[in-house]
Amino acid sequence: MKAIEIVNKARERGRATSKDYIQNIFSDFIEFHGDRSFCDDAAIIGGIAVLDGIPVTVIGIEKGNTTEEKIKRNFGSAHPEGYKKALRMMKQAEKFKRPVICFVDTAGAYCGIGAEERGQGYAIAQNLIGMMTLDTPILSILIGEGGSGGALALSVADEVWMMENSIYSVISPEGCASILWKDTRKVAEAAECLKITARDLLKLEAIEKIINEPEDFSKVYGKMKKEISEFIKKYSNEENLIEKRYNRFRKFGRVK
């Protein structure tokens, strides 16, 4: 499958959102709200849940399904308050030794004037610092679009997984084509050059796992539940967790 075809699938209407994964994988989910400063950003949902008897903190970027919900969720483009809310939940998870599971699906952080005035870049940077030094296991799963800093703000993790038909990129193919060639007709070429598919990123060792998407998508939830449980067991007694997470990112970009 060509990269542009995977881009279209990642954006496909009716694709499972973070809320679907949370409802089908975890039990006893209790959602938290607000950043204790400005407001509650509905683009990011999260709280405490249980997985096979183990308490976890689960956080997801939520696009919504219906038109009304997409508007409420700002189409998955979070404001600074959303990232602050996520970091607040992560810090609480660290305090109580709960693993953090993140589901990422965003075209990018919201770039409106209000978001910039309230420190969008600073909020994302604080998440990057906070996650890099968080003393509890972190798993991030790309379930649709993974766009720019808006996705990276929830992806500084011990492992990053991607759904088979998801993408992860510093910029959208449309943005890349308009900047490099001043021609939006070159979107397909840009998608290939960016190496944004799960297959490309696994080869580049930027992610650890690809999760296949069968026609019967309900099978995904059971498989993912098992694999997340295995991740938690693997990292629950991990020594030098922060150092190993740091080294995971330090190896990126090395020429072999």
GROMACS .gro file of N, CA and C in nm, residues 166-241:
model
  228
  166SER      N    1  -0.179   0.381   1.051
  166SER     CA    2  -0.162   0.511   1.115
  166SER      C    3  -0.037   0.578   1.059
  167ILE      N    4  -0.021   0.706   1.089
  167ILE     CA    5   0.094   0.782   1.041
  167ILE      C    6   0.153   0.863   1.156
  168TYR      N    7   0.281   0.900   1.142
  168TYR     CA    8   0.351   0.975   1.246
  168TYR      C    9   0.453   1.063   1.176
  169SER      N   10   0.438   1.194   1.188
  169SER     CA   11   0.520   1.282   1.105
  169SER      C   12   0.539   1.420   1.168
  170VAL      N   13   0.648   1.485   1.131
  170VAL     CA   14   0.676   1.620   1.178
  170VAL      C   15   0.583   1.722   1.111
  171ILE      N   16   0.526   1.687   0.998
  171ILE     CA   17   0.439   1.777   0.923
  171ILE      C   18   0.345   1.694   0.837
  172SER      N   19   0.232   1.749   0.800
  172SER     CA   20   0.140   1.677   0.712
  172SER      C   21   0.196   1.672   0.571
  173PRO      N   22   0.158   1.573   0.490
  173PRO     CA   23   0.204   1.569   0.350
  173PRO      C   24   0.165   1.695   0.274
  174GLU      N   25   0.047   1.748   0.305
  174GLU     CA   26   0.001   1.871   0.238
  174GLU      C   27   0.093   1.988   0.272
  175GLY      N   28   0.128   1.999   0.401
  175GLY     CA   29   0.216   2.107   0.443
  175GLY      C   30   0.355   2.093   0.383
  176CYS      N   31   0.404   1.970   0.379
  176CYS     CA   32   0.536   1.944   0.321
  176CYS      C   33   0.538   1.981   0.173
  177ALA      N   34   0.436   1.939   0.099
  177ALA     CA   35   0.430   1.968  -0.045
  177ALA      C   36   0.424   2.118  -0.072
  178SER      N   37   0.348   2.189   0.009
  178SER     CA   38   0.334   2.334  -0.012
  178SER      C   39   0.462   2.409   0.021
  179ILE      N   40   0.540   2.357   0.118
  179ILE     CA   41   0.665   2.425   0.156
  179ILE      C   42   0.778   2.390   0.059
  180LEU      N   43   0.796   2.261   0.029
  180LEU     CA   44   0.910   2.218  -0.053
  180LEU      C   45   0.891   2.248  -0.201
  181TRP      N   46   0.770   2.222  -0.251
  181TRP     CA   47   0.749   2.235  -0.395
  181TRP      C   48   0.651   2.347  -0.433
  182LYS      N   49   0.592   2.410  -0.334
  182LYS     CA   50   0.490   2.513  -0.360
  182LYS      C   51   0.379   2.458  -0.449
  183ASP      N   52   0.352   2.328  -0.430
  183ASP     CA   53   0.257   2.260  -0.518
  183ASP      C   54   0.186   2.150  -0.439
  184THR      N   55   0.060   2.173  -0.403
  184THR     CA   56  -0.015   2.075  -0.324
  184THR      C   57  -0.049   1.950  -0.403
  185ARG      N   58  -0.025   1.952  -0.535
  185ARG     CA   59  -0.050   1.832  -0.615
  185ARG      C   60   0.056   1.725  -0.588
  186LYS      N   61   0.164   1.762  -0.519
  186LYS     CA   62   0.271   1.667  -0.490
  186LYS      C   63   0.255   1.602  -0.351
  187VAL      N   64   0.132   1.596  -0.302
  187VAL     CA   65   0.104   1.540  -0.170
  187VAL      C   66   0.149   1.393  -0.162
  188ALA      N   67   0.118   1.315  -0.265
  188ALA     CA   68   0.155   1.172  -0.263
  188ALA      C   69   0.307   1.156  -0.259
  189GLU      N   70   0.379   1.239  -0.335
  189GLU     CA   71   0.525   1.233  -0.334
  189GLU      C   72   0.580   1.271  -0.196
  190ALA      N   73   0.518   1.373  -0.136
  190ALA     CA   74   0.561   1.417  -0.003
  190ALA      C   75   0.540   1.307   0.100
  191ALA      N   76   0.427   1.238   0.091
  191ALA     CA   77   0.396   1.130   0.185
  191ALA      C   78   0.502   1.020   0.180
  192GLU      N   79   0.549   0.989   0.058
  192GLU     CA   80   0.654   0.887   0.043
  192GLU      C   81   0.786   0.936   0.101
  193CYS      N   82   0.820   1.060   0.074
  193CYS     CA   83   0.949   1.115   0.119
  193CYS      C   84   0.957   1.128   0.271
  194LEU      N   85   0.846   1.156   0.334
  194LEU     CA   86   0.845   1.181   0.479
  194LEU      C   87   0.867   1.056   0.563
  195LYS      N   88   0.846   0.938   0.504
  195LYS     CA   89   0.861   0.811   0.578
  195LYS      C   90   0.771   0.812   0.703
  196ILE      N   91   0.642   0.829   0.681
  196ILE     CA   92   0.549   0.848   0.792
  196ILE      C   93   0.467   0.725   0.827
  197THR      N   94   0.483   0.617   0.753
  197THR     CA   95   0.403   0.497   0.780
  197THR      C   96   0.467   0.412   0.889
  198ALA      N   97   0.386   0.325   0.946
  198ALA     CA   98   0.436   0.236   1.052
  198ALA      C   99   0.550   0.149   1.000
  199ARG      N  100   0.537   0.102   0.879
  199ARG     CA  101   0.640   0.017   0.818
  199ARG      C  102   0.774   0.091   0.809
  200ASP      N  103   0.768   0.216   0.762
  200ASP     CA  104   0.890   0.296   0.749
  200ASP      C  105   0.953   0.324   0.885
  201LEU      N  106   0.870   0.360   0.983
  201LEU     CA  107   0.922   0.399   1.113
  201LEU      C  108   0.975   0.281   1.194
  202LEU      N  109   0.918   0.163   1.172
  202LEU     CA  110   0.974   0.044   1.237
  202LEU      C  111   1.112   0.014   1.180
  203LYS      N  112   1.126   0.030   1.049
  203LYS     CA  113   1.254   0.006   0.983
  203LYS      C  114   1.359   0.106   1.034
  204LEU      N  115   1.316   0.229   1.061
  204LEU     CA  116   1.406   0.333   1.111
  204LEU      C  117   1.429   0.322   1.262
  205GLU      N  118   1.362   0.225   1.326
  205GLU     CA  119   1.372   0.201   1.471
  205GLU      C  120   1.321   0.318   1.553
  206ALA      N  121   1.224   0.392   1.497
  206ALA     CA  122   1.161   0.502   1.570
  206ALA      C  123   1.042   0.453   1.652
  207ILE      N  124   0.992   0.333   1.619
  207ILE     CA  125   0.885   0.270   1.696
  207ILE      C  126   0.925   0.125   1.725
  208GLU      N  127   0.851   0.064   1.819
  208GLU     CA  128   0.885  -0.072   1.859
  208GLU      C  129   0.790  -0.178   1.803
  209LYS      N  130   0.670  -0.140   1.763
  209LYS     CA  131   0.574  -0.244   1.723
  209LYS      C  132   0.468  -0.189   1.629
  210ILE      N  133   0.424  -0.275   1.535
  210ILE     CA  134   0.310  -0.245   1.448
  210ILE      C  135   0.196  -0.339   1.486
  211ILE      N  136   0.077  -0.282   1.505
  211ILE     CA  137  -0.041  -0.362   1.538
  211ILE      C  138  -0.127  -0.375   1.414
  212ASN      N  139  -0.147  -0.497   1.367
  212ASN     CA  140  -0.225  -0.520   1.246
  212ASN      C  141  -0.372  -0.484   1.266
  213GLU      N  142  -0.438  -0.449   1.156
  213GLU     CA  143  -0.579  -0.411   1.159
  213GLU      C  144  -0.660  -0.508   1.072
  214PRO      N  145  -0.714  -0.615   1.132
  214PRO     CA  146  -0.795  -0.711   1.056
  214PRO      C  147  -0.931  -0.651   1.019
  215GLU      N  148  -1.001  -0.716   0.927
  215GLU     CA  149  -1.134  -0.669   0.888
  215GLU      C  150  -1.229  -0.668   1.008
  216ASP      N  151  -1.220  -0.770   1.092
  216ASP     CA  152  -1.298  -0.773   1.216
  216ASP      C  153  -1.219  -0.697   1.322
  217PHE      N  154  -1.242  -0.567   1.330
  217PHE     CA  155  -1.159  -0.481   1.414
  217PHE      C  156  -1.175  -0.512   1.562
  218SER      N  157  -1.284  -0.577   1.600
  218SER     CA  158  -1.305  -0.610   1.741
  218SER      C  159  -1.194  -0.699   1.796
  219LYS      N  160  -1.128  -0.773   1.706
  219LYS     CA  161  -1.018  -0.860   1.749
  219LYS      C  162  -0.896  -0.779   1.795
  220VAL      N  163  -0.887  -0.656   1.748
  220VAL     CA  164  -0.773  -0.570   1.784
  220VAL      C  165  -0.770  -0.543   1.934
  221TYR      N  166  -0.887  -0.517   1.992
  221TYR     CA  167  -0.892  -0.479   2.133
  221TYR      C  168  -0.840  -0.589   2.224
  222GLY      N  169  -0.880  -0.713   2.197
  222GLY     CA  170  -0.834  -0.825   2.279
  222GLY      C  171  -0.684  -0.845   2.268
  223LYS      N  172  -0.633  -0.835   2.144
  223LYS     CA  173  -0.489  -0.851   2.121
  223LYS      C  174  -0.411  -0.739   2.188
  224MET      N  175  -0.461  -0.617   2.176
  224MET     CA  176  -0.392  -0.504   2.236
  224MET      C  177  -0.395  -0.511   2.388
  225LYS      N  178  -0.505  -0.555   2.443
  225LYS     CA  179  -0.515  -0.570   2.589
  225LYS      C  180  -0.407  -0.663   2.640
  226LYS      N  181  -0.389  -0.774   2.572
  226LYS     CA  182  -0.286  -0.871   2.611
  226LYS      C  183  -0.147  -0.811   2.599
  227GLU      N  184  -0.121  -0.739   2.490
  227GLU     CA  185   0.012  -0.684   2.466
  227GLU      C  186   0.044  -0.569   2.562
  228ILE      N  187  -0.057  -0.490   2.599
  228ILE     CA  188  -0.034  -0.384   2.697
  228ILE      C  189  -0.003  -0.445   2.833
  229SER      N  190  -0.072  -0.551   2.868
  229SER     CA  191  -0.045  -0.621   2.994
  229SER      C  192   0.099  -0.672   2.998
  230GLU      N  193   0.144  -0.726   2.885
  230GLU     CA  194   0.282  -0.774   2.876
  230GLU      C  195   0.382  -0.660   2.890
  231PHE      N  196   0.348  -0.545   2.830
  231PHE     CA  197   0.434  -0.427   2.843
  231PHE      C  198   0.446  -0.386   2.990
  232ILE      N  199   0.334  -0.383   3.061
  232ILE     CA  200   0.335  -0.342   3.202
  232ILE      C  201   0.421  -0.437   3.285
  233LYS      N  202   0.407  -0.567   3.260
  233LYS     CA  203   0.487  -0.666   3.334
  233LYS      C  204   0.636  -0.649   3.303
  234LYS      N  205   0.667  -0.620   3.178
  234LYS     CA  206   0.805  -0.604   3.135
  234LYS      C  207   0.872  -0.485   3.202
  235TYR      N  208   0.798  -0.375   3.217
  235TYR     CA  209   0.859  -0.251   3.265
  235TYR      C  210   0.832  -0.222   3.413
  236SER      N  211   0.746  -0.300   3.477
  236SER     CA  212   0.709  -0.270   3.617
  236SER      C  213   0.827  -0.275   3.713
  237ASN      N  214   0.923  -0.363   3.686
  237ASN     CA  215   1.041  -0.374   3.772
  237ASN      C  216   1.169  -0.332   3.699
  238GLU      N  217   1.152  -0.254   3.596
  238GLU     CA  218   1.266  -0.211   3.515
  238GLU      C  219   1.356  -0.116   3.594
  239GLU      N  220   1.484  -0.147   3.599
  239GLU     CA  221   1.580  -0.058   3.663
  239GLU      C  222   1.630   0.045   3.561
  240ASN      N  223   1.666   0.161   3.612
  240ASN     CA  224   1.718   0.269   3.526
  240ASN      C  225   1.619   0.306   3.416
  241LEU      N  226   1.491   0.312   3.452
  241LEU     CA  227   1.384   0.337   3.356
  241LEU      C  228   1.406   0.469   3.282
   0.00000   0.00000   0.00000
